Amino acid sequence: MATASDADNTDLKARTRHSGQIPLALEELTAIATTPSLTVTAPVIPAVPLMPSCGADTDGNGPELTPEKVARLDRALEARWATMPGNNDLALDRPIGSLRLTDFGKDNVCEVITVTSAAGEGRLDIAAVSGRSAPSPQDEYLNEINPDRITTRSPDGATVTRADYPANGGSAYFSITLPSTQQVIISTTPIGGSIVPMTLEQIEYLATAPELDLD
């Protein structure tokens, strides 16, 4: 990760000073972060655009999502996408299995994918939290203020929240907290006033893949 700002933090006892001039441009930071010699795993693929920031609400206390576990989640998403109804008309800007650790601890991963079809263009957010001892405070708050979010409990003990927003370009939200306390969250939002080409039923199909359960 490469960042730049105009903040002067050389004197920790003084208030942060700002020069008003950021020393490096975004293109220069990108060149630094994608330097091939810094790569210790898979090589950087120039054709794939940088992924937007993403994350999941978590207390950071879940089991660590090791590279092996993340790879399992990626494979599960790839396999589920291959059998998802209506996927033939959808184009992705990166593989559906592109999960990465977030900036909020080692117990959650996420990805952002742009989905395009003749119907429109949308942002697909996918996140997984390895363990949640209690309902997310953020989810509880959103459920309380948003009457379109409906939470139910399935016979196997999983907690499911669904929300559909046809008037907002087809936005949709789906989350499932499994009996193992692992949570999978998928949402879609339109891009540039477009219509999201994915439905609530499709993101629910993705999130409920049995292979996503790491227990």
PDB file of C-alpha atoms in Angstrom:
ATOM      1  CA  MET A   1       0.000   0.000   0.000  1.00  0.00           C
ATOM      2  CA  ALA A   2       1.304   3.455  -0.887  1.00  0.00           C
ATOM      3  CA  THR A   3      -0.191   6.669   0.482  1.00  0.00           C
ATOM      4  CA  ALA A   4       0.691  10.340   0.394  1.00  0.00           C
ATOM      5  CA  SER A   5      -0.642  13.430   2.139  1.00  0.00           C
ATOM      6  CA  ASP A   6       0.361  16.976   2.954  1.00  0.00           C
ATOM      7  CA  ALA A   7       0.527  16.282   6.705  1.00  0.00           C
ATOM      8  CA  ASP A   8       3.765  16.973   8.613  1.00  0.00           C
ATOM      9  CA  ASN A   9       3.961  14.577  11.569  1.00  0.00           C
ATOM     10  CA  THR A  10       7.666  14.989  12.321  1.00  0.00           C
ATOM     11  CA  ASP A  11       6.963  16.653  15.670  1.00  0.00           C
ATOM     12  CA  LEU A  12       4.622  14.336  17.574  1.00  0.00           C
ATOM     13  CA  LYS A  13       4.207  16.880  20.377  1.00  0.00           C
ATOM     14  CA  ALA A  14       2.888  19.574  18.044  1.00  0.00           C
ATOM     15  CA  ARG A  15      -0.347  19.697  16.148  1.00  0.00           C
ATOM     16  CA  THR A  16      -0.235  18.241  12.661  1.00  0.00           C
ATOM     17  CA  ARG A  17       0.773  20.844  10.102  1.00  0.00           C
ATOM     18  CA  HIS A  18      -0.431  20.768   6.493  1.00  0.00           C
ATOM     19  CA  SER A  19       1.613  22.138   3.613  1.00  0.00           C
ATOM     20  CA  GLY A  20      -1.183  22.086   1.052  1.00  0.00           C
ATOM     21  CA  GLN A  21       1.007  20.177  -1.411  1.00  0.00           C
ATOM     22  CA  ILE A  22       0.795  16.382  -1.729  1.00  0.00           C
ATOM     23  CA  PRO A  23       4.244  15.123  -2.853  1.00  0.00           C
ATOM     24  CA  LEU A  24       3.050  12.272  -5.092  1.00  0.00           C
ATOM     25  CA  ALA A  25       0.206  11.914  -7.572  1.00  0.00           C
ATOM     26  CA  LEU A  26      -2.142   8.916  -7.679  1.00  0.00           C
ATOM     27  CA  GLU A  27      -0.378   7.594 -10.795  1.00  0.00           C
ATOM     28  CA  GLU A  28       2.978   7.718  -8.990  1.00  0.00           C
ATOM     29  CA  LEU A  29       1.576   5.904  -5.946  1.00  0.00           C
ATOM     30  CA  THR A  30       0.105   3.263  -8.257  1.00  0.00           C
ATOM     31  CA  ALA A  31       3.504   2.769  -9.907  1.00  0.00           C
ATOM     32  CA  ILE A  32       5.133   2.265  -6.500  1.00  0.00           C
ATOM     33  CA  ALA A  33       2.526  -0.170  -5.204  1.00  0.00           C
ATOM     34  CA  THR A  34       2.578  -2.254  -8.391  1.00  0.00           C
ATOM     35  CA  THR A  35       6.364  -2.485  -8.735  1.00  0.00           C
ATOM     36  CA  PRO A  36       7.003  -6.104  -9.824  1.00  0.00           C
ATOM     37  CA  SER A  37       9.949  -6.562  -7.451  1.00  0.00           C
ATOM     38  CA  LEU A  38       7.613  -5.961  -4.478  1.00  0.00           C
ATOM     39  CA  THR A  39       5.404  -8.881  -5.475  1.00  0.00           C
ATOM     40  CA  VAL A  40       5.850 -11.944  -3.262  1.00  0.00           C
ATOM     41  CA  THR A  41       2.869 -14.007  -4.452  1.00  0.00           C
ATOM     42  CA  ALA A  42       1.014 -13.747  -7.744  1.00  0.00           C
ATOM     43  CA  PRO A  43       2.294 -11.191 -10.290  1.00  0.00           C
ATOM     44  CA  VAL A  44       0.418  -7.924 -10.715  1.00  0.00           C
ATOM     45  CA  ILE A  45      -1.983  -8.058 -13.669  1.00  0.00           C
ATOM     46  CA  PRO A  46      -1.958  -4.611 -15.359  1.00  0.00           C
ATOM     47  CA  ALA A  47      -5.214  -5.267 -17.238  1.00  0.00           C
ATOM     48  CA  VAL A  48      -7.236  -5.532 -14.006  1.00  0.00           C
ATOM     49  CA  PRO A  49      -8.240  -2.114 -12.592  1.00  0.00           C
ATOM     50  CA  LEU A  50      -7.481  -1.290  -8.979  1.00  0.00           C
ATOM     51  CA  MET A  51     -10.218  -2.468  -6.656  1.00  0.00           C
ATOM     52  CA  PRO A  52     -12.164   0.262  -4.824  1.00  0.00           C
ATOM     53  CA  SER A  53     -12.028   0.344  -1.050  1.00  0.00           C
ATOM     54  CA  CYS A  54     -14.274  -2.145   0.727  1.00  0.00           C
ATOM     55  CA  GLY A  55     -14.807  -3.602   4.185  1.00  0.00           C
ATOM     56  CA  ALA A  56     -17.121  -5.242   6.659  1.00  0.00           C
ATOM     57  CA  ASP A  57     -18.378  -4.210  10.078  1.00  0.00           C
ATOM     58  CA  THR A  58     -16.467  -6.422  12.523  1.00  0.00           C
ATOM     59  CA  ASP A  59     -14.977  -6.396  16.014  1.00  0.00           C
ATOM     60  CA  GLY A  60     -11.918  -8.216  14.681  1.00  0.00           C
ATOM     61  CA  ASN A  61     -12.244 -11.150  17.073  1.00  0.00           C
ATOM     62  CA  GLY A  62     -13.169 -13.883  14.591  1.00  0.00           C
ATOM     63  CA  PRO A  63     -10.831 -16.705  13.537  1.00  0.00           C
ATOM     64  CA  GLU A  64      -8.056 -15.615  11.209  1.00  0.00           C
ATOM     65  CA  LEU A  65      -8.828 -15.957   7.523  1.00  0.00           C
ATOM     66  CA  THR A  66      -5.609 -17.512   6.278  1.00  0.00           C
ATOM     67  CA  PRO A  67      -4.621 -17.425   2.577  1.00  0.00           C
ATOM     68  CA  GLU A  68      -5.818 -21.025   2.313  1.00  0.00           C
ATOM     69  CA  LYS A  69      -9.248 -20.141   3.692  1.00  0.00           C
ATOM     70  CA  VAL A  70      -9.534 -17.098   1.433  1.00  0.00           C
ATOM     71  CA  ALA A  71      -8.670 -19.305  -1.547  1.00  0.00           C
ATOM     72  CA  ARG A  72     -11.474 -21.686  -0.487  1.00  0.00           C
ATOM     73  CA  LEU A  73     -13.937 -18.798  -0.398  1.00  0.00           C
ATOM     74  CA  ASP A  74     -12.783 -17.615  -3.829  1.00  0.00           C
ATOM     75  CA  ARG A  75     -13.261 -21.098  -5.293  1.00  0.00           C
ATOM     76  CA  ALA A  76     -16.720 -21.337  -3.716  1.00  0.00           C
ATOM     77  CA  LEU A  77     -17.762 -18.024  -5.299  1.00  0.00           C
ATOM     78  CA  GLU A  78     -16.381 -19.054  -8.684  1.00  0.00           C
ATOM     79  CA  ALA A  79     -18.262 -22.368  -8.611  1.00  0.00           C
ATOM     80  CA  ARG A  80     -21.497 -20.744  -7.449  1.00  0.00           C
ATOM     81  CA  TRP A  81     -21.284 -18.010 -10.093  1.00  0.00           C
ATOM     82  CA  ALA A  82     -20.883 -20.648 -12.785  1.00  0.00           C
ATOM     83  CA  THR A  83     -24.280 -22.134 -11.870  1.00  0.00           C
ATOM     84  CA  MET A  84     -26.099 -18.881 -11.029  1.00  0.00           C
ATOM     85  CA  PRO A  85     -29.239 -18.400 -13.160  1.00  0.00           C
ATOM     86  CA  GLY A  86     -28.948 -15.512 -15.618  1.00  0.00           C
ATOM     87  CA  ASN A  87     -25.164 -15.167 -15.435  1.00  0.00           C
ATOM     88  CA  ASN A  88     -24.625 -15.511 -19.195  1.00  0.00           C
ATOM     89  CA  ASP A  89     -25.548 -11.868 -19.845  1.00  0.00           C
ATOM     90  CA  LEU A  90     -23.289 -10.492 -17.094  1.00  0.00           C
ATOM     91  CA  ALA A  91     -19.724  -9.247 -17.605  1.00  0.00           C
ATOM     92  CA  LEU A  92     -17.330  -8.682 -14.668  1.00  0.00           C
ATOM     93  CA  ASP A  93     -14.341  -6.334 -14.483  1.00  0.00           C
ATOM     94  CA  ARG A  94     -12.414  -8.918 -12.432  1.00  0.00           C
ATOM     95  CA  PRO A  95     -12.841 -12.577 -11.385  1.00  0.00           C
ATOM     96  CA  ILE A  96     -15.681 -13.177  -8.927  1.00  0.00           C
ATOM     97  CA  GLY A  97     -13.128 -14.884  -6.697  1.00  0.00           C
ATOM     98  CA  SER A  98     -11.014 -11.808  -5.882  1.00  0.00           C
ATOM     99  CA  LEU A  99     -11.468 -11.576  -2.111  1.00  0.00           C
ATOM    100  CA  ARG A 100      -8.790  -9.752  -0.129  1.00  0.00           C
ATOM    101  CA  LEU A 101      -8.187  -8.999   3.524  1.00  0.00           C
ATOM    102  CA  THR A 102      -9.639  -5.648   4.570  1.00  0.00           C
ATOM    103  CA  ASP A 103      -7.971  -2.917   6.600  1.00  0.00           C
ATOM    104  CA  PHE A 104     -10.043  -3.913   9.636  1.00  0.00           C
ATOM    105  CA  GLY A 105      -8.366  -7.096  10.840  1.00  0.00           C
ATOM    106  CA  LYS A 106      -7.604 -10.622   9.718  1.00  0.00           C
ATOM    107  CA  ASP A 107     -11.091 -12.029  10.265  1.00  0.00           C
ATOM    108  CA  ASN A 108     -12.809 -10.430   7.264  1.00  0.00           C
ATOM    109  CA  VAL A 109     -12.308 -10.252   3.514  1.00  0.00           C
ATOM    110  CA  CYS A 110     -14.081  -8.307   0.789  1.00  0.00           C
ATOM    111  CA  GLU A 111     -14.151  -7.399  -2.881  1.00  0.00           C
ATOM    112  CA  VAL A 112     -15.827  -4.889  -5.190  1.00  0.00           C
ATOM    113  CA  ILE A 113     -16.765  -5.934  -8.718  1.00  0.00           C
ATOM    114  CA  THR A 114     -18.353  -3.939 -11.516  1.00  0.00           C
ATOM    115  CA  VAL A 115     -21.119  -5.955 -13.197  1.00  0.00           C
ATOM    116  CA  THR A 116     -22.255  -4.920 -16.665  1.00  0.00           C
ATOM    117  CA  SER A 117     -24.987  -6.082 -19.026  1.00  0.00           C
ATOM    118  CA  ALA A 118     -27.268  -4.591 -21.638  1.00  0.00           C
ATOM    119  CA  ALA A 119     -29.611  -3.684 -18.769  1.00  0.00           C
ATOM    120  CA  GLY A 120     -27.088  -1.468 -16.991  1.00  0.00           C
ATOM    121  CA  GLU A 121     -24.052  -1.322 -14.746  1.00  0.00           C
ATOM    122  CA  GLY A 122     -23.767  -1.916 -11.017  1.00  0.00           C
ATOM    123  CA  ARG A 123     -21.356  -2.307  -8.135  1.00  0.00           C
ATOM    124  CA  LEU A 124     -21.290  -5.724  -6.482  1.00  0.00           C
ATOM    125  CA  ASP A 125     -19.899  -5.754  -2.926  1.00  0.00           C
ATOM    126  CA  ILE A 126     -19.050  -9.095  -1.306  1.00  0.00           C
ATOM    127  CA  ALA A 127     -17.720  -9.511   2.223  1.00  0.00           C
ATOM    128  CA  ALA A 128     -17.191 -12.414   4.587  1.00  0.00           C
ATOM    129  CA  VAL A 129     -16.544 -12.269   8.336  1.00  0.00           C
ATOM    130  CA  SER A 130     -15.122 -15.429   9.856  1.00  0.00           C
ATOM    131  CA  GLY A 131     -16.921 -15.168  13.181  1.00  0.00           C
ATOM    132  CA  ARG A 132     -19.493 -12.975  14.889  1.00  0.00           C
ATOM    133  CA  SER A 133     -20.408 -13.640  18.491  1.00  0.00           C
ATOM    134  CA  ALA A 134     -23.383 -11.274  18.341  1.00  0.00           C
ATOM    135  CA  PRO A 135     -25.417  -9.441  15.694  1.00  0.00           C
ATOM    136  CA  SER A 136     -23.562  -6.559  14.100  1.00  0.00           C
ATOM    137  CA  PRO A 137     -24.460  -3.233  15.782  1.00  0.00           C
ATOM    138  CA  GLN A 138     -24.481  -1.645  12.331  1.00  0.00           C
ATOM    139  CA  ASP A 139     -26.912  -4.249  11.007  1.00  0.00           C
ATOM    140  CA  GLU A 140     -29.157  -3.867  14.037  1.00  0.00           C
ATOM    141  CA  TYR A 141     -29.248  -0.094  13.548  1.00  0.00           C
ATOM    142  CA  LEU A 142     -29.981  -0.333   9.827  1.00  0.00           C
ATOM    143  CA  ASN A 143     -32.692  -2.923  10.425  1.00  0.00           C
ATOM    144  CA  GLU A 144     -34.283  -0.577  12.952  1.00  0.00           C
ATOM    145  CA  ILE A 145     -34.385   2.501  10.707  1.00  0.00           C
ATOM    146  CA  ASN A 146     -35.022   0.758   7.390  1.00  0.00           C
ATOM    147  CA  PRO A 147     -38.419  -0.963   7.043  1.00  0.00           C
ATOM    148  CA  ASP A 148     -37.312  -2.566   3.758  1.00  0.00           C
ATOM    149  CA  ARG A 149     -34.788  -4.747   5.584  1.00  0.00           C
ATOM    150  CA  ILE A 150     -36.406  -7.974   6.764  1.00  0.00           C
ATOM    151  CA  THR A 151     -34.565 -10.365   9.077  1.00  0.00           C
ATOM    152  CA  THR A 152     -35.622 -13.979   9.531  1.00  0.00           C
ATOM    153  CA  ARG A 153     -34.165 -17.110  11.078  1.00  0.00           C
ATOM    154  CA  SER A 154     -33.997 -20.303   9.026  1.00  0.00           C
ATOM    155  CA  PRO A 155     -34.647 -23.788  10.447  1.00  0.00           C
ATOM    156  CA  ASP A 156     -30.905 -24.548  10.566  1.00  0.00           C
ATOM    157  CA  GLY A 157     -30.278 -21.546  12.831  1.00  0.00           C
ATOM    158  CA  ALA A 158     -28.935 -19.117  10.231  1.00  0.00           C
ATOM    159  CA  THR A 159     -29.993 -15.462  10.440  1.00  0.00           C
ATOM    160  CA  VAL A 160     -30.894 -13.890   7.098  1.00  0.00           C
ATOM    161  CA  THR A 161     -31.481 -10.230   6.227  1.00  0.00           C
ATOM    162  CA  ARG A 162     -32.919  -9.189   2.861  1.00  0.00           C
ATOM    163  CA  ALA A 163     -33.616  -5.780   1.369  1.00  0.00           C
ATOM    164  CA  ASP A 164     -34.728  -4.794  -2.127  1.00  0.00           C
ATOM    165  CA  TYR A 165     -34.822  -1.215  -3.435  1.00  0.00           C
ATOM    166  CA  PRO A 166     -36.385  -1.191  -6.946  1.00  0.00           C
ATOM    167  CA  ALA A 167     -36.770   2.592  -6.901  1.00  0.00           C
ATOM    168  CA  ASN A 168     -33.022   3.025  -6.291  1.00  0.00           C
ATOM    169  CA  GLY A 169     -31.791   1.536  -9.533  1.00  0.00           C
ATOM    170  CA  GLY A 170     -32.409  -1.999  -8.372  1.00  0.00           C
ATOM    171  CA  SER A 171     -30.162  -1.883  -5.311  1.00  0.00           C
ATOM    172  CA  ALA A 172     -30.342  -4.953  -3.106  1.00  0.00           C
ATOM    173  CA  TYR A 173     -28.814  -6.290   0.109  1.00  0.00           C
ATOM    174  CA  PHE A 174     -28.482  -9.808   1.466  1.00  0.00           C
ATOM    175  CA  SER A 175     -26.626 -11.125   4.490  1.00  0.00           C
ATOM    176  CA  ILE A 176     -26.540 -14.496   6.180  1.00  0.00           C
ATOM    177  CA  THR A 177     -24.998 -15.327   9.532  1.00  0.00           C
ATOM    178  CA  LEU A 178     -24.438 -19.071   9.678  1.00  0.00           C
ATOM    179  CA  PRO A 179     -24.776 -21.240  12.780  1.00  0.00           C
ATOM    180  CA  SER A 180     -20.947 -21.335  12.795  1.00  0.00           C
ATOM    181  CA  THR A 181     -21.170 -17.498  13.347  1.00  0.00           C
ATOM    182  CA  GLN A 182     -19.555 -16.824   9.968  1.00  0.00           C
ATOM    183  CA  GLN A 183     -21.291 -14.026   8.057  1.00  0.00           C
ATOM    184  CA  VAL A 184     -21.535 -13.458   4.302  1.00  0.00           C
ATOM    185  CA  ILE A 185     -22.755 -10.067   3.043  1.00  0.00           C
ATOM    186  CA  ILE A 186     -23.522  -9.197  -0.586  1.00  0.00           C
ATOM    187  CA  SER A 187     -25.039  -5.979  -1.901  1.00  0.00           C
ATOM    188  CA  THR A 188     -25.544  -4.243  -5.234  1.00  0.00           C
ATOM    189  CA  THR A 189     -25.825  -0.560  -6.109  1.00  0.00           C
ATOM    190  CA  PRO A 190     -26.209   1.202  -9.478  1.00  0.00           C
ATOM    191  CA  ILE A 191     -23.346   3.078 -11.118  1.00  0.00           C
ATOM    192  CA  GLY A 192     -23.947   6.472 -12.691  1.00  0.00           C
ATOM    193  CA  GLY A 193     -27.725   6.397 -12.534  1.00  0.00           C
ATOM    194  CA  SER A 194     -27.852   3.043 -14.287  1.00  0.00           C
ATOM    195  CA  ILE A 195     -29.932  -0.028 -13.449  1.00  0.00           C
ATOM    196  CA  VAL A 196     -28.194  -2.813 -11.507  1.00  0.00           C
ATOM    197  CA  PRO A 197     -28.129  -5.885 -13.783  1.00  0.00           C
ATOM    198  CA  MET A 198     -28.284  -8.309 -10.836  1.00  0.00           C
ATOM    199  CA  THR A 199     -31.316  -9.184  -8.721  1.00  0.00           C
ATOM    200  CA  LEU A 200     -31.802  -9.872  -5.025  1.00  0.00           C
ATOM    201  CA  GLU A 201     -32.428 -13.508  -5.909  1.00  0.00           C
ATOM    202  CA  GLN A 202     -29.062 -13.731  -7.656  1.00  0.00           C
ATOM    203  CA  ILE A 203     -27.024 -12.249  -4.803  1.00  0.00           C
ATOM    204  CA  GLU A 204     -28.906 -14.499  -2.371  1.00  0.00           C
ATOM    205  CA  TYR A 205     -27.960 -17.474  -4.540  1.00  0.00           C
ATOM    206  CA  LEU A 206     -24.306 -16.455  -4.349  1.00  0.00           C
ATOM    207  CA  ALA A 207     -24.300 -15.834  -0.586  1.00  0.00           C
ATOM    208  CA  THR A 208     -25.954 -19.134   0.264  1.00  0.00           C
ATOM    209  CA  ALA A 209     -23.394 -21.376  -1.446  1.00  0.00           C
ATOM    210  CA  PRO A 210     -22.786 -24.235   1.035  1.00  0.00           C
ATOM    211  CA  GLU A 211     -19.067 -24.169   0.225  1.00  0.00           C
ATOM    212  CA  LEU A 212     -18.781 -20.627   1.650  1.00  0.00           C
ATOM    213  CA  ASP A 213     -19.165 -22.091   5.157  1.00  0.00           C
ATOM    214  CA  LEU A 214     -15.612 -22.588   6.483  1.00  0.00           C
ATOM    215  CA  ASP A 215     -16.758 -24.480   9.583  1.00  0.00           C
TER     216      ASP A 215
END
